[in-house]
PDB file of C-alpha atoms in Angstrom:
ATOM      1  CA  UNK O   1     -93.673  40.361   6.312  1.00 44.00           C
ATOM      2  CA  UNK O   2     -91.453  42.534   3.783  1.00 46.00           C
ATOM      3  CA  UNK O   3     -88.841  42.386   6.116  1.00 42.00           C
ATOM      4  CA  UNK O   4     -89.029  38.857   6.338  1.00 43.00           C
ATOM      5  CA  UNK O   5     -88.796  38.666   2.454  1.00 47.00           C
ATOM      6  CA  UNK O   6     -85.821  41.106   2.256  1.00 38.00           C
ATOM      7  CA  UNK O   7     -83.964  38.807   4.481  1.00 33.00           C
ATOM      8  CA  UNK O   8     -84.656  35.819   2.919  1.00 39.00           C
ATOM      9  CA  UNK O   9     -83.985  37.484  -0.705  1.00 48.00           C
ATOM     10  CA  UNK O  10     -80.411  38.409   0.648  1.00 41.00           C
ATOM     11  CA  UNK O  11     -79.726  34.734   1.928  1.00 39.00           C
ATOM     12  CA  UNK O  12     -80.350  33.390  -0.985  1.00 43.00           C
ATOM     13  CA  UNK O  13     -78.028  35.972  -3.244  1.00 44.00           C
ATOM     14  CA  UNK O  14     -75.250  35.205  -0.780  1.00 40.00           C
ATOM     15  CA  UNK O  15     -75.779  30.937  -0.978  1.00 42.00           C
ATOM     16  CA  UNK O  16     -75.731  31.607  -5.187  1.00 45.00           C
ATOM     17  CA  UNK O  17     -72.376  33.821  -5.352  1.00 45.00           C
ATOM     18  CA  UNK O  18     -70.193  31.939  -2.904  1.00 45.00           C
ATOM     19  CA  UNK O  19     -69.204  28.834  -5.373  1.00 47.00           C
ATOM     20  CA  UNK O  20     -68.273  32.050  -7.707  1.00 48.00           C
ATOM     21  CA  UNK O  21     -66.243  33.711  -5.227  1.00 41.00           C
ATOM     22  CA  UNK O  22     -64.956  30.090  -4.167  1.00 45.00           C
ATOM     23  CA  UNK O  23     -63.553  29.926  -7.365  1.00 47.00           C
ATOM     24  CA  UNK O  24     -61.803  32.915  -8.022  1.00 50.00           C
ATOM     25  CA  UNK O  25     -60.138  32.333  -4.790  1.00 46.00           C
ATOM     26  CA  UNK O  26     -56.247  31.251  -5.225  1.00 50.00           C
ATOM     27  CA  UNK O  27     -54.406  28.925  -3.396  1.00 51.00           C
ATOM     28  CA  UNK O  28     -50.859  29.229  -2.453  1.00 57.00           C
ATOM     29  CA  UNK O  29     -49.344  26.305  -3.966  1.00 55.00           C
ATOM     30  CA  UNK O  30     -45.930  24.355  -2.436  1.00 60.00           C
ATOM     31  CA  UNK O  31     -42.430  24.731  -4.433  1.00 58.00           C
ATOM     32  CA  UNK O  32     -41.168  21.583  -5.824  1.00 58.00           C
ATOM     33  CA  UNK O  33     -38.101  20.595  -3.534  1.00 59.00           C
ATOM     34  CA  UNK O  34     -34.825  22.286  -5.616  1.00 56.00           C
ATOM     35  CA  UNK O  35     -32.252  19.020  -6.022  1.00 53.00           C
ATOM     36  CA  UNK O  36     -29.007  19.693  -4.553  1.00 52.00           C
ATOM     37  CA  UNK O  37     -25.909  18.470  -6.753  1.00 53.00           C
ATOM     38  CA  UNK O  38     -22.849  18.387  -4.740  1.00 62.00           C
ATOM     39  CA  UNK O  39     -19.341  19.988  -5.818  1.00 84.00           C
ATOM     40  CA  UNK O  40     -16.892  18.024  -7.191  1.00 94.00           C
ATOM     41  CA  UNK O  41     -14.142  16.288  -5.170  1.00 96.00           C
ATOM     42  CA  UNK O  42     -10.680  14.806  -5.600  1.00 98.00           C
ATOM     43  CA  UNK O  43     -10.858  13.105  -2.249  1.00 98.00           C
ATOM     44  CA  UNK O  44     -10.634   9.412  -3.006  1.00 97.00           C
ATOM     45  CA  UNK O  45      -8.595   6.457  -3.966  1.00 98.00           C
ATOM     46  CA  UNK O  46      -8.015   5.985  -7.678  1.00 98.00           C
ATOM     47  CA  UNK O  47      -6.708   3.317  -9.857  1.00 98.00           C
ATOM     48  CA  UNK O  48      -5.350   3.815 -13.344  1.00 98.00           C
ATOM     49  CA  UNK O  49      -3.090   3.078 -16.285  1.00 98.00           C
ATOM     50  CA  UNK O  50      -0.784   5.287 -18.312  1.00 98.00           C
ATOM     51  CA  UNK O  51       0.711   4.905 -21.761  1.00 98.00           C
ATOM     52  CA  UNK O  52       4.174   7.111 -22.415  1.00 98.00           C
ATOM     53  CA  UNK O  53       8.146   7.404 -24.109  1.00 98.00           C
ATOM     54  CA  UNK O  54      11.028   7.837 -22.188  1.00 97.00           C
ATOM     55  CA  UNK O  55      14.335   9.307 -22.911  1.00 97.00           C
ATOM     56  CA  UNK O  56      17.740   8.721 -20.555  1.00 94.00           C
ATOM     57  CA  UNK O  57      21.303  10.116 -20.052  1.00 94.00           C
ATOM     58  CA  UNK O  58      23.496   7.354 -18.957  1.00 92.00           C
ATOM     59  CA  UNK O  59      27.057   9.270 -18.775  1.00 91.00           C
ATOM     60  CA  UNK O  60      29.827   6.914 -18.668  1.00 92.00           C
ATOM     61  CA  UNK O  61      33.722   7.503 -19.739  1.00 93.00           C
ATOM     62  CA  UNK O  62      33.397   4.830 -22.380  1.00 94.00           C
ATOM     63  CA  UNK O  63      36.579   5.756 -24.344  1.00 92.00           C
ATOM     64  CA  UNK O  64      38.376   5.168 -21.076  1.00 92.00           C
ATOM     65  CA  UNK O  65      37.014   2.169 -20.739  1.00 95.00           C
ATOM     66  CA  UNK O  66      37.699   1.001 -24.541  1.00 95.00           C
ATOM     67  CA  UNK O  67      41.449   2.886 -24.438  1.00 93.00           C
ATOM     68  CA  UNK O  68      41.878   0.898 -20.880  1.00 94.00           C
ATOM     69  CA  UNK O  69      41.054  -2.804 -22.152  1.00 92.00           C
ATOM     70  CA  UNK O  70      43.044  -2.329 -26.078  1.00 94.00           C
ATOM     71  CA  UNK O  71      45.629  -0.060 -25.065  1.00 92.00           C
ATOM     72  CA  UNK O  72      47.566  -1.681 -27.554  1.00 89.00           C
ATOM     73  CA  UNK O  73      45.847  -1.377 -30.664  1.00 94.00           C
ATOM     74  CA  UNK O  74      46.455   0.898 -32.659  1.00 95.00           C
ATOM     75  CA  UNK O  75      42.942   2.506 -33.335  1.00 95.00           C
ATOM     76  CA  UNK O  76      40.401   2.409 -31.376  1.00 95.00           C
ATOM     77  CA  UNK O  77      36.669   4.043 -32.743  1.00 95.00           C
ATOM     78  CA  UNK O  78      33.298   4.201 -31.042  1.00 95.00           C
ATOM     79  CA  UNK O  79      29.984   5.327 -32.217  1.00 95.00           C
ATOM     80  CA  UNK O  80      26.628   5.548 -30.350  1.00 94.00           C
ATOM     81  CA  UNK O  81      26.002   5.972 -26.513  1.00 93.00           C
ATOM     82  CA  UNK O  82      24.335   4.468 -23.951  1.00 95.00           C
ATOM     83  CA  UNK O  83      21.467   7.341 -24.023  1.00 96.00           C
ATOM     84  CA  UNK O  84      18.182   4.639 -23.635  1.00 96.00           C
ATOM     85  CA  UNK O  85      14.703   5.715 -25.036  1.00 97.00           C
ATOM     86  CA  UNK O  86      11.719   4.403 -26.141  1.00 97.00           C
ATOM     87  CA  UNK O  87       7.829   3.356 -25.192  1.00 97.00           C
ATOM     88  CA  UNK O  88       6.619   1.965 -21.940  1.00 97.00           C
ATOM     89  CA  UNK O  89       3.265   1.116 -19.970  1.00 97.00           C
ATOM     90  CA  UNK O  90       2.243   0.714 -16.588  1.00 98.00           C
ATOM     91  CA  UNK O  91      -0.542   1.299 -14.027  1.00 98.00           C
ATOM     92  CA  UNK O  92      -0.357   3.504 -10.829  1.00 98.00           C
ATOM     93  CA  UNK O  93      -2.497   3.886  -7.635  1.00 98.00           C
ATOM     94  CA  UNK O  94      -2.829   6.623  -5.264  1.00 98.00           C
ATOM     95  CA  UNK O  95      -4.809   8.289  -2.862  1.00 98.00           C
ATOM     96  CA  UNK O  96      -6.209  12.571  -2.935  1.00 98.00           C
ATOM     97  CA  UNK O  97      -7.204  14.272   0.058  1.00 98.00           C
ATOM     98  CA  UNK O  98      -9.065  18.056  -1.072  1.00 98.00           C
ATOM     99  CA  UNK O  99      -9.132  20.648   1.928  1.00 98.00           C
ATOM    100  CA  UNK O 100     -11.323  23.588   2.347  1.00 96.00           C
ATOM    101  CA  UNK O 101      -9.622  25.678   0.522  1.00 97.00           C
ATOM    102  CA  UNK O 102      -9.268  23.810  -2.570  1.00 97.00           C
ATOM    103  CA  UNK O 103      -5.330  22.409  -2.347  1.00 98.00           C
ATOM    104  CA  UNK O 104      -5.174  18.987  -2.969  1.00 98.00           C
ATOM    105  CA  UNK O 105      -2.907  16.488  -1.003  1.00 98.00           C
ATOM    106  CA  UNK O 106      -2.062  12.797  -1.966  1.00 98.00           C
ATOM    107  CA  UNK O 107       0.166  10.197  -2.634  1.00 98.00           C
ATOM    108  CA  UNK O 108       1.274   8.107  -5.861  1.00 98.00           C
ATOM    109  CA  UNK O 109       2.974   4.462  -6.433  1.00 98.00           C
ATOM    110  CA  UNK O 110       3.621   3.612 -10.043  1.00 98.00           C
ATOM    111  CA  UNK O 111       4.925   0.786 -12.023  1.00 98.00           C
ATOM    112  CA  UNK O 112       5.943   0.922 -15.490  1.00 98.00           C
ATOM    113  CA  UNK O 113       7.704  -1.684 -18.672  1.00 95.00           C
ATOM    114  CA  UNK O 114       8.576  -1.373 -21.273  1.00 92.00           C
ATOM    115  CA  UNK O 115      11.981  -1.564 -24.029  1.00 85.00           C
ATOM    116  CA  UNK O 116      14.539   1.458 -23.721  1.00 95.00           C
ATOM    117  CA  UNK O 117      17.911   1.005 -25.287  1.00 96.00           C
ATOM    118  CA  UNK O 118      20.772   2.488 -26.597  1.00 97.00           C
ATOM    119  CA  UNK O 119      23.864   0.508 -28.091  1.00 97.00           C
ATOM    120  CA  UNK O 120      27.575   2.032 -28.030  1.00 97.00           C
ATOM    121  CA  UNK O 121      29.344   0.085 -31.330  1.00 97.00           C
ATOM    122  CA  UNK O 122      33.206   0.090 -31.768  1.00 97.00           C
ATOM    123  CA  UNK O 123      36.496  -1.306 -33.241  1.00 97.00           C
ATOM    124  CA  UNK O 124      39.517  -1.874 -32.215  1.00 97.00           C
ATOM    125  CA  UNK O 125      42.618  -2.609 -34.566  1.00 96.00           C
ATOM    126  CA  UNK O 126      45.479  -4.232 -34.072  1.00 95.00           C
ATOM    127  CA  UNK O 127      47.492  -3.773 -37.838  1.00 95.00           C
ATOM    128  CA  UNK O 128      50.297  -6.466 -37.726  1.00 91.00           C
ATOM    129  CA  UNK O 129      51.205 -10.037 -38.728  1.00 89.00           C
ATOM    130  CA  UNK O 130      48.591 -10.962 -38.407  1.00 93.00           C
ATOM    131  CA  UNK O 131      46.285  -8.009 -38.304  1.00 95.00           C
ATOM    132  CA  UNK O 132      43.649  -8.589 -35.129  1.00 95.00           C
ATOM    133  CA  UNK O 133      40.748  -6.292 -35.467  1.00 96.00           C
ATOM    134  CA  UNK O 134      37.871  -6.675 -32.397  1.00 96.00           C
ATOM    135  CA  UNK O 135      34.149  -5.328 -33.093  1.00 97.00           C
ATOM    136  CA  UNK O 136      32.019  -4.919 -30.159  1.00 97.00           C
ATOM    137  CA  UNK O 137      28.676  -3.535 -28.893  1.00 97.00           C
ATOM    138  CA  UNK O 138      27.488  -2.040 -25.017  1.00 97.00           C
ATOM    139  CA  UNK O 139      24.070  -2.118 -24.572  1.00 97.00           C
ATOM    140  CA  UNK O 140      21.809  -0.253 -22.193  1.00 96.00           C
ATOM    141  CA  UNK O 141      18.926  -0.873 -21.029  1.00 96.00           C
ATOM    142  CA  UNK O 142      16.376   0.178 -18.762  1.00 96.00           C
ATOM    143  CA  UNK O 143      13.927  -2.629 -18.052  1.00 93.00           C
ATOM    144  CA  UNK O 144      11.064  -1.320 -15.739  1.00 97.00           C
ATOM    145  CA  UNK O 145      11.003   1.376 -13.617  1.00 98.00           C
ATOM    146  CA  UNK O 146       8.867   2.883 -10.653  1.00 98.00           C
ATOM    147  CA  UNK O 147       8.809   5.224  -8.257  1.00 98.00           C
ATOM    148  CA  UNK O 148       6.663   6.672  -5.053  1.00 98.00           C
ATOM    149  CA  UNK O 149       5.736  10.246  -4.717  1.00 98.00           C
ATOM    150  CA  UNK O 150       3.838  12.985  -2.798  1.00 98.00           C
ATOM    151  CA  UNK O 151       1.324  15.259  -5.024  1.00 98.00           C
ATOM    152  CA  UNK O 152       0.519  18.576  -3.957  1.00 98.00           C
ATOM    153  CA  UNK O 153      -2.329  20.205  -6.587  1.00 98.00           C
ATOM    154  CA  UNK O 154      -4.577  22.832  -6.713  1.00 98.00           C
ATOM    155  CA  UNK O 155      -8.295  22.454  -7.255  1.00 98.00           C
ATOM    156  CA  UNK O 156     -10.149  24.546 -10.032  1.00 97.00           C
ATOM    157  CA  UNK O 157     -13.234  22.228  -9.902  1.00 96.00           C
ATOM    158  CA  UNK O 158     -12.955  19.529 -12.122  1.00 97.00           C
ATOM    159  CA  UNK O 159      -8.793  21.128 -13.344  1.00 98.00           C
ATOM    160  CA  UNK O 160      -6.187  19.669 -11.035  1.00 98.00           C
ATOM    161  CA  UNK O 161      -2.628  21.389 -12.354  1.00 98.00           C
ATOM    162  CA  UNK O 162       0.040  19.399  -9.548  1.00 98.00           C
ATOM    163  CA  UNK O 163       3.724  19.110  -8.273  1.00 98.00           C
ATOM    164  CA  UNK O 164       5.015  15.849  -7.735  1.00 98.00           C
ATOM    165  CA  UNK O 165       8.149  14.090  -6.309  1.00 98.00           C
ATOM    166  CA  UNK O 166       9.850  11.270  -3.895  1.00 98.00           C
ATOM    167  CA  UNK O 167      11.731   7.870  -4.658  1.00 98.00           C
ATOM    168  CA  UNK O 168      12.262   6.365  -8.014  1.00 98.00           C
ATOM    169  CA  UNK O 169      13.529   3.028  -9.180  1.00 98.00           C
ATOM    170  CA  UNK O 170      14.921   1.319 -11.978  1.00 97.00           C
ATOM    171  CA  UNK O 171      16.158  -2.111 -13.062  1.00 96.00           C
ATOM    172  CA  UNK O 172      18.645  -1.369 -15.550  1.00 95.00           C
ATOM    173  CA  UNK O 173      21.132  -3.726 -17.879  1.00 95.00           C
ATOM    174  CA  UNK O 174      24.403  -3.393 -19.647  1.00 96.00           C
ATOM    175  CA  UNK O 175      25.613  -5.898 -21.519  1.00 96.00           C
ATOM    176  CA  UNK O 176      28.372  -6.348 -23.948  1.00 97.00           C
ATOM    177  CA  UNK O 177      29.208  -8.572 -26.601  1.00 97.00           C
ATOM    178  CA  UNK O 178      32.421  -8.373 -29.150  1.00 96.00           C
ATOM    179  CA  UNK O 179      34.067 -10.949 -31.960  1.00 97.00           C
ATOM    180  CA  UNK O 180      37.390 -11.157 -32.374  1.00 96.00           C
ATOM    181  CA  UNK O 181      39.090 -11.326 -36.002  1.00 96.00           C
ATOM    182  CA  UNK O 182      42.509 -12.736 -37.007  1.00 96.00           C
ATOM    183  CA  UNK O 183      43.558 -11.862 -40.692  1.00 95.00           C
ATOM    184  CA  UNK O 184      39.350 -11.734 -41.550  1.00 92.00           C
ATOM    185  CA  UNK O 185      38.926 -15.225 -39.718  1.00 96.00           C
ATOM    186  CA  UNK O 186      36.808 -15.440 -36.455  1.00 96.00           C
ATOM    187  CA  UNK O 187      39.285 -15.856 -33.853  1.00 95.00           C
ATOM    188  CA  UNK O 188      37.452 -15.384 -30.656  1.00 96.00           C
ATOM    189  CA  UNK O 189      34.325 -14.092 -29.041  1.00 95.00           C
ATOM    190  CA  UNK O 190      32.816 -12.966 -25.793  1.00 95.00           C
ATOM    191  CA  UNK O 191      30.468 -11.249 -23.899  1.00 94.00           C
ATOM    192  CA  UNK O 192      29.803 -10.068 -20.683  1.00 94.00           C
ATOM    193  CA  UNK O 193      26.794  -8.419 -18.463  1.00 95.00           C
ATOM    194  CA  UNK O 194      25.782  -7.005 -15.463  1.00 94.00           C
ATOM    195  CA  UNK O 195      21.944  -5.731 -14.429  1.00 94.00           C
ATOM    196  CA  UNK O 196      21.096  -3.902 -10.891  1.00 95.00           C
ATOM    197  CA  UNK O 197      18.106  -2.341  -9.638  1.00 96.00           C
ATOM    198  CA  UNK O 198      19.093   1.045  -9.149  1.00 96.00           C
ATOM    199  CA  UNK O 199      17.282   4.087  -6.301  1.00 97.00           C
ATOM    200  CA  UNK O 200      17.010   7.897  -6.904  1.00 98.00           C
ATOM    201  CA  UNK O 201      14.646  10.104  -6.675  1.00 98.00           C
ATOM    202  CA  UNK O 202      12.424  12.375  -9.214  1.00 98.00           C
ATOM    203  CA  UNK O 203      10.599  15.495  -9.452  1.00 98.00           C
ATOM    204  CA  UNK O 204       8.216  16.732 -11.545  1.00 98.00           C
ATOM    205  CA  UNK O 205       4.508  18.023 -12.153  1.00 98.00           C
ATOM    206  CA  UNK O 206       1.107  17.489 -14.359  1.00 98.00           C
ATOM    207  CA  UNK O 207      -2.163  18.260 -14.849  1.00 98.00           C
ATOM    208  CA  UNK O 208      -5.060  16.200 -14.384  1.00 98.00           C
ATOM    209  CA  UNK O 209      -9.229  16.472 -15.593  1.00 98.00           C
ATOM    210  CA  UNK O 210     -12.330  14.906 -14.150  1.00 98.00           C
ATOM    211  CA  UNK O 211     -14.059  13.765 -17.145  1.00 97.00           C
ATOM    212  CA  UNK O 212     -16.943  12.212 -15.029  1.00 97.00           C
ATOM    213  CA  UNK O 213     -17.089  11.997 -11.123  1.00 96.00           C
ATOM    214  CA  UNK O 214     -15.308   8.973 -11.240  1.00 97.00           C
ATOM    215  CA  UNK O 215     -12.757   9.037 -14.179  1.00 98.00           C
ATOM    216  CA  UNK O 216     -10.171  11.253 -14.937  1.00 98.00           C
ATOM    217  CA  UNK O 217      -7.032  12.021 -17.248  1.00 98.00           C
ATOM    218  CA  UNK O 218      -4.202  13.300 -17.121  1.00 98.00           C
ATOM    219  CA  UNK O 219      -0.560  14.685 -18.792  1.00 98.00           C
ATOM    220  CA  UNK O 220       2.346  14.191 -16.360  1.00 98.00           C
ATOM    221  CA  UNK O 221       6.091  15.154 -16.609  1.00 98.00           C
ATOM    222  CA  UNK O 222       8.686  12.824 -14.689  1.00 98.00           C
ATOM    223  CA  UNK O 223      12.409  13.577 -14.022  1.00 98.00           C
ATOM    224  CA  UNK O 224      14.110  10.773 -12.582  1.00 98.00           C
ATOM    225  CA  UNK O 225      18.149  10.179 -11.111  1.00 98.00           C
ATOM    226  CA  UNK O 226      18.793   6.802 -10.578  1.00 96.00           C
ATOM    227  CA  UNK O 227      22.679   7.057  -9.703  1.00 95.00           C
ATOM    228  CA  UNK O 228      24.979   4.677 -11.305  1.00 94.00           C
ATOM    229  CA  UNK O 229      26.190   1.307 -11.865  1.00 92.00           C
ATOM    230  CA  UNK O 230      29.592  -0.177 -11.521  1.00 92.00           C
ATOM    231  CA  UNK O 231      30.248  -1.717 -15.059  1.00 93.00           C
ATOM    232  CA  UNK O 232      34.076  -2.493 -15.000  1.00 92.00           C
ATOM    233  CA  UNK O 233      36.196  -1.743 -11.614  1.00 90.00           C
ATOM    234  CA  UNK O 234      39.563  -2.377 -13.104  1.00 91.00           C
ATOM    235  CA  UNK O 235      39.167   1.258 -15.348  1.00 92.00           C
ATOM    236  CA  UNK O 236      36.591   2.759 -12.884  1.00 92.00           C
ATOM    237  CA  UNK O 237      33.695   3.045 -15.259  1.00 94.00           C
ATOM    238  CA  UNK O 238      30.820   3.803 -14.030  1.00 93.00           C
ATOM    239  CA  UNK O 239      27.200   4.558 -15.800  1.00 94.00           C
ATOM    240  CA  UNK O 240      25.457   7.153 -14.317  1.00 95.00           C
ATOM    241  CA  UNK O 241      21.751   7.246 -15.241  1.00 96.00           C
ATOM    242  CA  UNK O 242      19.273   9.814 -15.350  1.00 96.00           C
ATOM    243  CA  UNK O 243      16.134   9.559 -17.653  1.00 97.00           C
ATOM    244  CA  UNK O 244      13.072  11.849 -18.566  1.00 98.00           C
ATOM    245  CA  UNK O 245       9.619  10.691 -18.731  1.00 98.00           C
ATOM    246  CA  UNK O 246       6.444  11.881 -20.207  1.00 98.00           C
ATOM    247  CA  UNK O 247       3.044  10.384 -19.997  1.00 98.00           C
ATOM    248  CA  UNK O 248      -1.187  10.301 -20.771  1.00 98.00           C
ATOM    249  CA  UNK O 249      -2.745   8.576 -18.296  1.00 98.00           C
ATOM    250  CA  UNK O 250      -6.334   7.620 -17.050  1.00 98.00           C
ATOM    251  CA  UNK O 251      -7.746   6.673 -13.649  1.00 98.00           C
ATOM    252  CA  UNK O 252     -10.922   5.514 -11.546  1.00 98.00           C
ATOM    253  CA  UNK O 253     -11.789   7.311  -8.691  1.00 97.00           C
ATOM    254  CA  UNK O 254     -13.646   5.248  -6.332  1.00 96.00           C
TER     255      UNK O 254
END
């Protein structure tokens, strides 16, 4: 009978303490799933705009050209060039492939407007009976431009620095226009002009910043050689152009 009692006693003890021991138990408890944010890439097409001023170089042999058509006057003076600069917009698209080990291939088309002149002034004098003096101005103009290029970068995350180069193109205008002036009286007056879409090439480099995952901007240097334009045959002048570009941009990658 008192072992009976002992056992029951013990039974009992164990049925009280097990919710205690229950609950200073611990439970191994699942991690929360870590979210996985994926590196930043340059592969894409992208679509942008870009603001920027231009300068040019358009060589010609214009005291040839002036000495050529009054070779009988007896002064001839020029001032100014036909050196074109100024402000122009325009939009570009292209495409950016990133390999493996972070160098960055792609392509870029680009078309751009805008208003960059230059103006060449002169006189020509004739002193006589009567006394003919002739005033007259060239100017040059480069009306749009464009060109298509290869881009070859180097990824440093969201820092693209880049080469760039291929074709460039350029619709450019010369015009002149000159009154002639008999004694101080308006004798005569004329005018002539001649525009052509001219083809080079360029060359030049950048750098370019993801500001989000899907737009960028970017600071881009442009040299461009358009070759030259036939402005008068009879005294072989020709305007060779060459012009200088740099931009700001911004794009959407898609």
């Amino acid at each position: 009978m008192r072992i009976k009692s002992l056992l029951l006693g013990t039974v009992a003890a164990a049925a009280l303490a097990a919710p205690a021991l229950a609950a200073d138990l611990s439970y191994p408890v699942k991690a929360a799933p870590v979210a996985y944010v994926p590196a930043f890439t340059w592969t894409g097409v992208y679509l942008g705009g870009n603001l920027g001023y231009g300068w040019g170089d358009g060589s010609a042999p214009w005291n040839n050209y002036l000495l050529f058509n009054y070779s009988g006057y007896d002064s001839v003076a020029a001032n100014g060039g036909s050196n074109p600069s100024g402000w122009f917009g325009g939009a570009q698209i292209g495409y950016n492939y990133q390999l493996a080990n972070n160098v960055v291939l792609g392509g870029e088309a680009d078309f751009n407007f805008g208003s960059m002149t230059d103006t060449l002034n002169y006189t020509a004098t004739a002193i006589g009976t009567p006394t003919i003096q002739q005033f007259g101005s060239i100017d040059t103009k480069i009306e749009s431009f464009g060109t298509v290029r290869a881009r070859v970068g180097y990824s440093m995350d969201r820092f693209l620095p880049y080469v760039t180069g291929g074709l460039a193109w350029g619709n450019v205008k010369v015009s002149e226009g000159w009154n002639a002036y008999t004694d101080g009286n308006l004798a005569a007056f004329g005018g002539a002009s001649r525009s052509d879409t001219l083809w080079g090439w360029t060359l030049g480099g950048g750098v370019e910043y993801a500001i989000t995952d899907n737009w960028t901007v970017k600071a881009e240097y442009l040299y461009i050689d358009l070759g030259d334009i036939t402005w008068d045959g009879a005294s072989n002048t020709k305007l060779d152009m060459s012009m200088s570009t740099l931009k700001a941009g911004v794009n959407y990658k898609f």
